Coordinates of C-alpha atoms in Angstrom, one line a residue:
X1 CA -5.7 13.5 5.7
X2 CA -3.2 10.7 5.1
X3 CA -3.8 7.1 3.9
X4 CA -1.6 4.3 2.6
X5 CA -2.4 3.5 -1.0
X6 CA 0.2 1.3 -2.7
X7 CA -0.1 0.8 -6.4
X8 CA 0.3 -2.7 -7.8
X9 CA 1.0 -3.0 -11.5
X10 CA 0.1 -6.3 -13.2
X11 CA -0.9 -7.9 -16.5
X12 CA -3.2 -10.1 -14.4
X13 CA -5.8 -7.6 -13.2
X14 CA -8.7 -10.0 -13.1
X15 CA -6.8 -12.5 -11.0
X16 CA -5.8 -9.8 -8.6
X17 CA -9.3 -8.5 -8.3
X18 CA -10.5 -12.0 -7.4
X19 CA -7.7 -12.4 -4.8
X20 CA -8.2 -9.0 -3.2
X21 CA -12.0 -9.4 -2.9
X22 CA -11.6 -12.8 -1.4
X23 CA -9.3 -11.4 1.2
X24 CA -12.0 -8.9 2.2
X25 CA -11.3 -5.8 0.1
X26 CA -14.1 -4.1 -1.8
X27 CA -13.6 -2.7 -5.3
X28 CA -14.5 1.0 -5.1
X29 CA -13.3 2.2 -8.6
X30 CA -13.3 0.3 -11.9
X31 CA -12.0 2.1 -14.9
X32 CA -10.9 -1.1 -16.6
X33 CA -7.2 -0.6 -16.6
X34 CA -7.2 1.1 -13.3
X35 CA -9.0 -0.3 -10.3
X36 CA -9.1 0.6 -6.6
X37 CA -9.9 -1.7 -3.6
X38 CA -10.7 -0.6 0.0
X39 CA -9.6 -2.6 3.0
X40 CA -11.0 -2.0 6.4
X41 CA -7.9 0.2 6.8
X42 CA -6.0 1.5 3.7
X43 CA -6.5 1.2 0.0
X44 CA -4.8 -0.6 -2.9
X45 CA -4.7 0.6 -6.5
X46 CA -4.2 -1.9 -9.3
X47 CA -3.0 -0.8 -12.7
X48 CA -2.9 -2.9 -15.9
X49 CA 0.3 -3.4 -17.9
X50 CA 1.2 -5.6 -20.8
X51 CA 2.8 -8.9 -19.9
X52 CA 6.5 -8.5 -19.9
X53 CA 6.5 -4.8 -19.0
X54 CA 9.4 -4.0 -16.5
X55 CA 6.8 -3.0 -13.9
X56 CA 4.6 -6.1 -14.4
X57 CA 4.2 -7.6 -10.9
X58 CA 5.7 -4.6 -9.1
X59 CA 4.2 -2.6 -6.2
X60 CA 4.8 1.1 -5.8
X61 CA 4.9 2.8 -2.4
X62 CA 2.5 5.7 -2.3
X63 CA 0.0 7.6 -0.2
X64 CA -3.2 9.6 -0.5
X65 CA -3.8 13.1 1.0
X66 CA -6.7 15.4 1.1
X67 CA -5.1 18.6 -0.1
X68 CA -2.0 18.5 -2.1
X69 CA -0.9 22.1 -1.5
X70 CA -1.4 21.9 2.2
X71 CA 0.3 18.5 2.4
X72 CA 3.3 19.9 0.5
X73 CA 3.5 23.0 2.7
X74 CA 3.4 21.1 6.0
X75 CA 5.9 18.5 4.8
X76 CA 8.4 21.2 3.7
X77 CA 7.9 22.9 7.1
X78 CA 8.7 19.6 8.8
X79 CA 12.0 19.4 6.9
X80 CA 11.3 17.0 4.0
X81 CA 11.3 18.0 0.4
X82 CA 7.9 17.9 -1.3
X83 CA 7.3 19.2 -4.8
X84 CA 3.9 19.8 -6.4
X85 CA 4.1 17.8 -9.7
X86 CA 1.8 17.8 -12.7
X87 CA 1.7 14.3 -14.3
X88 CA -0.2 13.2 -17.4
X89 CA -2.9 11.7 -15.1
X90 CA -3.2 14.7 -12.9
X91 CA -1.6 16.6 -10.0
X92 CA 0.5 14.9 -7.3
X93 CA 3.2 15.7 -4.8
X94 CA 6.6 14.2 -5.5
X95 CA 8.8 13.4 -2.4
X96 CA 12.5 12.7 -3.3
X97 CA 14.4 11.4 -0.3
X98 CA 18.1 11.4 0.7
X99 CA 18.5 7.6 0.2
X100 CA 17.7 8.0 -3.5
X101 CA 14.1 6.8 -3.2
X102 CA 11.1 8.9 -4.3
X103 CA 7.4 8.4 -3.8
X104 CA 4.2 10.3 -4.6
X105 CA 1.2 11.6 -2.7
X106 CA -2.0 11.4 -4.7
X107 CA -5.3 13.3 -4.2
X108 CA -7.7 11.1 -2.2
X109 CA -11.3 10.4 -3.2
X110 CA -14.0 11.0 -0.7
X111 CA -16.6 8.3 0.1
X112 CA -20.1 8.7 -1.1
X113 CA -21.1 10.2 2.3
X114 CA -18.4 12.9 1.9
X115 CA -16.0 11.5 4.5
X116 CA -12.5 10.2 4.0
X117 CA -13.5 6.7 5.1
X118 CA -12.9 3.6 3.1
X119 CA -15.8 1.3 2.2
X120 CA -17.8 0.1 5.2
X121 CA -18.4 -3.2 3.2
X122 CA -14.7 -4.1 3.5
X123 CA -13.4 -6.6 6.1
X124 CA -12.8 -4.3 9.1
X125 CA -9.9 -6.5 10.3
X126 CA -7.8 -6.2 7.2
X127 CA -5.1 -3.5 6.9
X128 CA -3.0 -2.6 3.9
X129 CA 0.7 -2.3 4.4
X130 CA 2.9 -0.2 2.0
X131 CA 6.6 -1.0 2.2
X132 CA 9.7 1.1 1.5
X133 CA 13.1 -0.6 1.5
X134 CA 16.0 1.6 2.5
X135 CA 19.6 1.2 3.6
X136 CA 18.9 4.0 6.1
X137 CA 15.9 3.0 8.1
X138 CA 16.2 6.0 10.5
X139 CA 16.3 8.5 7.6
X140 CA 13.3 7.0 5.9
X141 CA 11.4 6.8 9.2
X142 CA 12.0 10.5 9.7
X143 CA 10.5 11.2 6.3
X144 CA 7.4 9.3 7.3
X145 CA 7.1 11.3 10.5
X146 CA 7.4 14.5 8.5
X147 CA 4.5 13.6 6.2
X148 CA 2.3 13.0 9.2
X149 CA 2.5 9.3 9.8
X150 CA 2.3 8.1 13.4
X151 CA 5.2 6.0 14.8
X152 CA 4.1 2.5 15.9
X153 CA 7.4 0.5 16.1
X154 CA 11.0 1.4 15.3
X155 CA 14.4 -0.3 15.5
X156 CA 17.5 -0.6 13.3
X157 CA 16.0 -3.0 10.8
X158 CA 12.5 -1.8 10.4
X159 CA 10.0 0.9 11.4
X160 CA 6.2 0.9 11.1
X161 CA 3.8 3.8 11.1
X162 CA 0.0 4.1 11.2
X163 CA -1.9 6.8 9.2
X164 CA -4.8 9.0 10.2
X165 CA -7.1 7.7 7.5
X166 CA -6.0 4.1 7.2
X167 CA -3.2 1.7 6.4
X168 CA 0.3 1.1 7.6
X169 CA 3.5 2.6 6.1
X170 CA 6.6 0.4 6.7
X171 CA 10.3 0.8 6.2
X172 CA 12.5 -2.3 6.1
X173 CA 16.3 -2.4 5.8
X174 CA 17.8 -3.4 2.5
X175 CA 21.0 -2.7 0.5
X176 CA 19.2 -0.4 -2.0
X177 CA 16.4 2.1 -1.7
X178 CA 13.4 0.6 -3.5
X179 CA 9.7 -0.4 -3.3
X180 CA 8.8 -3.4 -1.1
X181 CA 6.2 -6.0 -1.8
X182 CA 2.5 -5.5 -1.1
X183 CA 1.4 -7.0 2.3
X184 CA -1.4 -6.9 4.8
X185 CA -2.1 -7.3 8.5
X186 CA -5.2 -9.1 9.8
X187 CA -6.7 -8.3 13.3
X188 CA -8.9 -11.4 13.4
X189 CA -8.8 -15.1 12.9
X190 CA -6.4 -15.9 10.1
X191 CA -7.9 -19.4 9.9
X192 CA -11.0 -17.9 8.3
X193 CA -9.1 -16.5 5.2
X194 CA -7.9 -19.7 3.5
X195 CA -11.4 -20.9 3.1
X196 CA -12.5 -17.7 1.4
X197 CA -9.5 -17.9 -0.9
X198 CA -10.0 -21.6 -1.6
X199 CA -13.6 -20.8 -2.7
X200 CA -12.2 -18.8 -5.6
X201 CA -9.3 -21.2 -6.4
X202 CA -6.5 -19.2 -4.8
X203 CA -4.0 -21.2 -2.9
X204 CA -3.0 -20.2 0.6
X205 CA -1.3 -21.6 3.7
X206 CA -0.7 -20.4 7.3
X207 CA 2.7 -20.7 8.9
X208 CA 3.7 -19.1 12.2
X209 CA 0.8 -16.6 12.2
X210 CA 1.4 -15.5 8.6
X211 CA -0.9 -16.4 5.8
X212 CA 0.9 -16.9 2.5
X213 CA -1.3 -16.3 -0.5
X214 CA -0.3 -17.5 -4.0
X215 CA 0.9 -14.4 -6.0
X216 CA -0.8 -14.3 -9.5
X217 CA 2.3 -12.6 -10.9
X218 CA 4.6 -15.4 -9.9
X219 CA 3.5 -17.5 -12.8
X220 CA 6.4 -17.4 -15.2
X221 CA 7.8 -14.2 -13.7
X222 CA 10.2 -12.9 -11.1
X223 CA 7.6 -11.8 -8.6
X224 CA 7.6 -13.3 -5.1
X225 CA 5.8 -16.6 -4.8
X226 CA 3.3 -15.3 -2.2
X227 CA 1.7 -12.3 -0.6
X228 CA 2.0 -12.1 3.2
X229 CA -0.9 -11.4 5.5
X230 CA 0.5 -11.2 9.0
X231 CA -1.5 -11.5 12.2
X232 CA -1.8 -8.1 13.7
X233 CA 0.1 -7.8 17.0
X234 CA -0.4 -4.1 17.8
X235 CA -3.3 -1.7 18.0
X236 CA -4.9 -1.0 14.6
X237 CA -4.7 2.5 13.2

């Protein structure tokens, strides 16, 4: 079991909840300061921080897995370091990588019917994209293969992978190893989304088959001005 589940930290949780639900995600967990939203494919977690915190407006690349011990064992056998890690919020698997990046695998929640599926109420055309920026795209891509992600596209500047249980994992080239911005793909009519966003007072515009949605964290901060929702061009996971 493998699913993309980036974590977005923000002091504007309510604005993010409004935006994500207008895009077509469904809130499936609400613990106040920690909320989770299902897309048709993939999941997004939103964690509350105080305004001005260094991670305010920052997205963390992460995944969900069904069994932490089995995931760590298989990843190690494939040739990528994977360490069982006990954090204050519970067990995870830590994955340090050779480009200096590290990310975590978290235990997944089952749906109410016992499956690993995301909510059937979410927009089936919407896919979550988690992004890792690396100076060594090939090296990072090999790590994603070793955790069980399925290659979709790969070249010198970027590589994308689908996951068995939803969402896309993406590596893009950059000078430093770091987390990329939250993004989405849409396998439907992009023209439908601006109206849904406008209905909740979220600004959005379409340019060259990309929907740019106003980022709530950009107000008075260093976060990017918009969140990208790209028209899907390949088969969905």
